[in-house]
Amino acid sequence: MSLLKGTRVTWLGHSTVLVQTAKGTNILIDPFIAHNPKYPKSFVLPDKIHYILLTHGHGDHISDAVPVATKHGSTVVAVYELAAYLAGKGVADTIGMNLGGTVQLEDVAATMVDAKHSAGAQDEHGTHYVGVAAGFVLTVADGPVLYHAGDTSVFGDMKLIAELYHPEIAMLPIGGHYTMGPKEAALAAKLLAPRMILPLHFGTFPLLQGTPEELVGLVEYGVEVVRLMPGESI
Ligand code: NI
Ligand code: MN
């Protein structure tokens, strides 16, 4: 697809997305695999995953960060406190950053942007403060600009994300209950003005009721809502 200029974006159910650039950089966002009922079980991850990006500390976004980082030799990129938490859980290579910052990951400039959501990490010792929730804008050199919103409500400053980075593909949660639903995601689309929306964070659990079909009926003409099965790519 020409919009992607050789970059492949694969949805792995829930908010888990694999980005593979034309130059061969593999980035996995929010790995939720073992306990993700929508993860495509037959899907084989690339041997090398250079970076794992985490939007926030909830289990449905980080639960497979340690095993994937260990097996695939990945550097984990997350908000400062979450990166430190995962270093404490055994991840050898981490990059801690914060909102508004950009790190260069091979041919991808990853900018951490705002999200409106809670962000504690839970383990057998309780709930830990692991920084704030975030989204990522990925500006691929000679490629597309991607935005993964993480978990969030709609917020007016999405307009700033559009003004600064011009994302062409917006990956937005639409399930409702824990994040925005289709009604709010339609307004997010208006603020972000992407060419395509890849809906995330729906249908995984019964509480996540929002559907891509609802979103299709709400977005303005000119924005394509991409409907993938887990394991499929754009
Ligand atoms: Ni969450
Ligand atoms: Mn979530």
CSV table of C-alpha atoms and ligand atoms in Angstrom, one decimal:
chain,number,residue,atom,x,y,z
A,1,MET,CA,0.0,0.0,0.0
A,2,SER,CA,1.6,3.2,-1.1
A,3,LEU,CA,0.7,5.2,2.0
A,4,LEU,CA,2.9,2.9,4.0
A,5,LYS,CA,5.9,3.2,1.6
A,6,GLY,CA,7.2,-0.3,2.4
A,7,THR,CA,6.5,-0.2,6.1
A,8,ARG,CA,4.3,-3.1,7.4
A,9,VAL,CA,1.9,-2.6,10.3
A,10,THR,CA,0.5,-5.9,11.8
A,11,TRP,CA,-2.3,-5.9,14.3
A,12,LEU,CA,-1.9,-8.7,16.9
A,13,GLY,CA,-5.1,-8.2,18.8
A,14,HIS,CA,-6.0,-5.7,21.5
A,15,SER,CA,-3.3,-2.9,21.4
A,16,THR,CA,-0.4,-5.1,20.3
A,17,VAL,CA,1.0,-3.9,17.0
A,18,LEU,CA,4.2,-4.9,15.1
A,19,VAL,CA,5.8,-2.3,12.9
A,20,GLN,CA,8.4,-3.4,10.4
A,21,THR,CA,10.1,-0.7,8.3
A,22,ALA,CA,11.4,-1.2,4.8
A,23,LYS,CA,14.9,-0.9,6.2
A,24,GLY,CA,14.3,-3.8,8.5
A,25,THR,CA,13.7,-2.3,11.9
A,26,ASN,CA,11.2,-4.3,13.9
A,27,ILE,CA,9.2,-2.6,16.7
A,28,LEU,CA,6.6,-4.2,18.8
A,29,ILE,CA,4.1,-2.0,20.7
A,30,ASP,CA,2.4,-3.1,23.9
A,31,PRO,CA,3.0,-6.9,23.8
A,32,PHE,CA,0.1,-8.7,25.2
A,33,ILE,CA,0.4,-12.3,24.0
A,34,ALA,CA,0.1,-15.2,26.5
A,35,HIS,CA,-3.2,-14.0,28.1
A,36,ASN,CA,-4.5,-12.1,25.1
A,37,PRO,CA,-7.6,-14.0,23.9
A,38,LYS,CA,-7.4,-12.3,20.5
A,39,TYR,CA,-3.7,-12.9,19.9
A,40,PRO,CA,-3.3,-15.0,16.7
A,41,LYS,CA,-1.7,-18.1,18.1
A,42,SER,CA,-0.1,-19.3,14.9
A,43,PHE,CA,1.6,-15.9,14.3
A,44,VAL,CA,5.4,-16.1,14.4
A,45,LEU,CA,7.2,-13.0,15.6
A,46,PRO,CA,10.4,-12.0,13.8
A,47,ASP,CA,13.6,-13.5,15.4
A,48,LYS,CA,14.9,-10.0,16.1
A,49,ILE,CA,12.6,-7.4,17.6
A,50,HIS,CA,14.8,-4.4,18.0
A,51,TYR,CA,12.5,-2.3,20.2
A,52,ILE,CA,9.5,-2.8,22.4
A,53,LEU,CA,7.5,0.3,23.0
A,54,LEU,CA,5.2,0.5,26.0
A,55,THR,CA,2.4,3.1,26.3
A,56,HIS,CA,1.7,2.5,30.0
A,57,GLY,CA,2.0,0.0,32.9
A,58,HIS,CA,-1.3,-1.9,32.7
A,59,GLY,CA,-1.0,-5.7,32.3
A,60,ASP,CA,-2.8,-5.8,29.0
A,61,HIS,CA,0.0,-3.7,27.6
A,62,ILE,CA,3.2,-4.9,29.3
A,63,SER,CA,2.6,-8.5,30.4
A,64,ASP,CA,4.8,-10.0,27.7
A,65,ALA,CA,7.5,-7.3,27.6
A,66,VAL,CA,10.0,-9.2,29.7
A,67,PRO,CA,9.7,-12.6,27.9
A,68,VAL,CA,9.7,-11.0,24.4
A,69,ALA,CA,12.7,-8.7,25.3
A,70,THR,CA,14.6,-11.7,26.6
A,71,LYS,CA,13.9,-14.0,23.7
A,72,HIS,CA,14.1,-11.4,20.9
A,73,GLY,CA,16.9,-9.2,22.2
A,74,SER,CA,14.8,-6.1,22.4
A,75,THR,CA,15.4,-2.7,24.0
A,76,VAL,CA,12.3,-1.6,25.9
A,77,VAL,CA,11.3,2.1,25.4
A,78,ALA,CA,8.8,3.5,27.9
A,79,VAL,CA,8.2,6.4,30.2
A,80,TYR,CA,11.1,6.8,32.7
A,81,GLU,CA,9.5,5.1,35.7
A,82,LEU,CA,8.1,2.2,33.7
A,83,ALA,CA,11.4,1.6,32.0
A,84,ALA,CA,13.1,1.5,35.4
A,85,TYR,CA,10.4,-0.9,36.7
A,86,LEU,CA,11.1,-3.3,33.8
A,87,ALA,CA,14.8,-3.0,34.3
A,88,GLY,CA,14.1,-4.3,37.8
A,89,LYS,CA,12.1,-7.2,36.4
A,90,GLY,CA,15.1,-8.3,34.3
A,91,VAL,CA,15.0,-6.4,31.0
A,92,ALA,CA,18.7,-5.8,30.2
A,93,ASP,CA,18.3,-2.8,27.8
A,94,THR,CA,15.9,0.0,28.4
A,95,ILE,CA,15.4,3.6,27.3
A,96,GLY,CA,13.4,5.7,29.7
A,97,MET,CA,12.0,8.9,28.2
A,98,ASN,CA,9.1,11.2,28.8
A,99,LEU,CA,6.3,13.2,27.2
A,100,GLY,CA,7.3,15.5,24.4
A,101,GLY,CA,10.7,13.7,23.9
A,102,THR,CA,11.9,12.0,20.8
A,103,VAL,CA,14.3,9.1,20.6
A,104,GLN,CA,15.9,7.9,17.3
A,105,LEU,CA,15.4,4.1,17.0
A,106,GLU,CA,17.4,3.3,13.8
A,107,ASP,CA,15.3,4.8,11.0
A,108,VAL,CA,12.3,5.6,13.3
A,109,ALA,CA,12.0,8.7,15.3
A,110,ALA,CA,9.7,7.8,18.3
A,111,THR,CA,8.0,10.7,20.0
A,112,MET,CA,6.2,10.2,23.3
A,113,VAL,CA,3.0,12.1,23.4
A,114,ASP,CA,0.1,12.7,25.8
A,115,ALA,CA,-2.6,10.2,26.7
A,116,LYS,CA,-5.4,10.5,29.3
A,117,HIS,CA,-5.5,7.3,31.3
A,118,SER,CA,-4.2,5.8,34.6
A,119,ALA,CA,-1.0,3.8,34.6
A,120,GLY,CA,-0.1,1.7,37.7
A,121,ALA,CA,1.6,-1.6,37.2
A,122,GLN,CA,0.4,-4.5,39.3
A,123,ASP,CA,2.4,-7.5,40.5
A,124,GLU,CA,2.3,-9.9,43.5
A,125,HIS,CA,3.4,-7.0,45.7
A,126,GLY,CA,0.6,-4.6,44.8
A,127,THR,CA,0.2,-1.6,42.5
A,128,HIS,CA,3.3,0.4,41.6
A,129,TYR,CA,3.7,3.9,40.3
A,130,VAL,CA,5.3,3.6,36.9
A,131,GLY,CA,4.8,7.1,35.4
A,132,VAL,CA,2.0,8.3,33.3
A,133,ALA,CA,0.2,6.9,30.3
A,134,ALA,CA,1.5,7.9,26.9
A,135,GLY,CA,1.1,7.4,23.2
A,136,PHE,CA,3.8,7.2,20.5
A,137,VAL,CA,4.2,9.0,17.2
A,138,LEU,CA,6.6,7.0,14.9
A,139,THR,CA,8.1,9.0,12.1
A,140,VAL,CA,9.7,6.5,9.8
A,141,ALA,CA,12.5,7.9,7.6
A,142,ASP,CA,11.3,7.7,3.9
A,143,GLY,CA,8.1,6.1,5.3
A,144,PRO,CA,4.8,6.9,7.0
A,145,VAL,CA,4.0,8.7,10.2
A,146,LEU,CA,2.2,6.4,12.6
A,147,TYR,CA,0.4,7.3,15.8
A,148,HIS,CA,-0.4,4.7,18.5
A,149,ALA,CA,-2.6,6.4,21.0
A,150,GLY,CA,-2.2,3.8,23.8
A,151,ASP,CA,-5.2,3.8,26.2
A,152,THR,CA,-6.8,7.2,26.3
A,153,SER,CA,-9.9,9.3,26.2
A,154,VAL,CA,-10.2,11.8,23.4
A,155,PHE,CA,-8.5,15.1,24.3
A,156,GLY,CA,-8.2,18.5,22.6
A,157,ASP,CA,-4.4,18.4,22.4
A,158,MET,CA,-4.7,15.7,19.8
A,159,LYS,CA,-4.8,18.8,17.6
A,160,LEU,CA,-1.3,19.5,18.7
A,161,ILE,CA,-0.2,16.0,17.7
A,162,ALA,CA,-1.7,16.7,14.2
A,163,GLU,CA,-0.1,20.1,13.9
A,164,LEU,CA,3.4,18.9,15.0
A,165,TYR,CA,3.6,15.4,13.4
A,166,HIS,CA,0.9,15.0,10.8
A,167,PRO,CA,0.2,11.3,11.5
A,168,GLU,CA,-1.1,9.4,8.4
A,169,ILE,CA,-2.2,6.3,10.2
A,170,ALA,CA,-3.8,6.7,13.7
A,171,MET,CA,-4.2,3.6,15.8
A,172,LEU,CA,-6.9,4.4,18.3
A,173,PRO,CA,-8.7,2.5,21.1
A,174,ILE,CA,-12.4,2.2,20.4
A,175,GLY,CA,-13.7,-0.4,22.9
A,176,GLY,CA,-15.1,2.0,25.5
A,177,HIS,CA,-15.2,1.4,29.3
A,178,TYR,CA,-11.5,1.7,29.9
A,179,THR,CA,-10.8,4.0,26.9
A,180,MET,CA,-12.7,6.1,24.5
A,181,GLY,CA,-15.4,4.4,22.3
A,182,PRO,CA,-16.4,5.0,18.7
A,183,LYS,CA,-18.1,8.3,19.3
A,184,GLU,CA,-15.1,9.8,21.0
A,185,ALA,CA,-12.7,8.1,18.5
A,186,ALA,CA,-14.6,9.8,15.6
A,187,LEU,CA,-13.9,13.2,17.2
A,188,ALA,CA,-10.2,12.1,17.7
A,189,ALA,CA,-10.1,11.4,14.0
A,190,LYS,CA,-11.3,14.9,13.3
A,191,LEU,CA,-8.6,16.4,15.5
A,192,LEU,CA,-5.9,14.2,14.1
A,193,ALA,CA,-6.9,14.2,10.5
A,194,PRO,CA,-5.2,10.9,9.5
A,195,ARG,CA,-5.7,9.1,6.3
A,196,MET,CA,-6.4,5.8,8.0
A,197,ILE,CA,-7.6,4.6,11.4
A,198,LEU,CA,-6.6,1.2,12.7
A,199,PRO,CA,-9.0,0.5,15.6
A,200,LEU,CA,-7.5,-1.1,18.7
A,201,HIS,CA,-8.5,-2.2,22.2
A,202,PHE,CA,-12.0,-3.6,21.2
A,203,GLY,CA,-13.6,-7.0,21.4
A,204,THR,CA,-10.9,-8.6,23.6
A,205,PHE,CA,-13.1,-8.8,26.6
A,206,PRO,CA,-16.9,-8.5,26.9
A,207,LEU,CA,-16.6,-5.1,28.5
A,208,LEU,CA,-15.0,-3.6,25.4
A,209,GLN,CA,-18.1,-3.1,23.3
A,210,GLY,CA,-17.2,-0.5,20.7
A,211,THR,CA,-16.8,-1.8,17.1
A,212,PRO,CA,-15.1,-0.7,14.0
A,213,GLU,CA,-18.5,-0.8,12.2
A,214,GLU,CA,-19.8,1.9,14.6
A,215,LEU,CA,-16.8,4.0,14.0
A,216,VAL,CA,-17.2,3.7,10.2
A,217,GLY,CA,-20.7,5.2,10.6
A,218,LEU,CA,-19.3,8.2,12.6
A,219,VAL,CA,-16.1,9.3,10.9
A,220,GLU,CA,-16.1,12.0,8.2
A,221,TYR,CA,-15.7,11.2,4.5
A,222,GLY,CA,-12.1,10.7,3.5
A,223,VAL,CA,-10.9,8.8,6.5
A,224,GLU,CA,-10.6,5.1,6.0
A,225,VAL,CA,-11.3,2.8,8.9
A,226,VAL,CA,-9.1,-0.3,8.4
A,227,ARG,CA,-10.7,-3.5,9.6
A,228,LEU,CA,-8.1,-6.3,10.1
A,229,MET,CA,-8.3,-9.7,11.7
A,230,PRO,CA,-5.6,-10.2,14.4
A,231,GLY,CA,-2.4,-11.3,12.5
A,232,GLU,CA,-3.3,-9.2,9.4
A,233,SER,CA,-1.2,-6.3,8.1
A,234,ILE,CA,-1.6,-3.0,6.3
B,1,NI,NI,-4.8,0.7,30.4
B,2,MN,MN,-5.7,-1.3,28.2
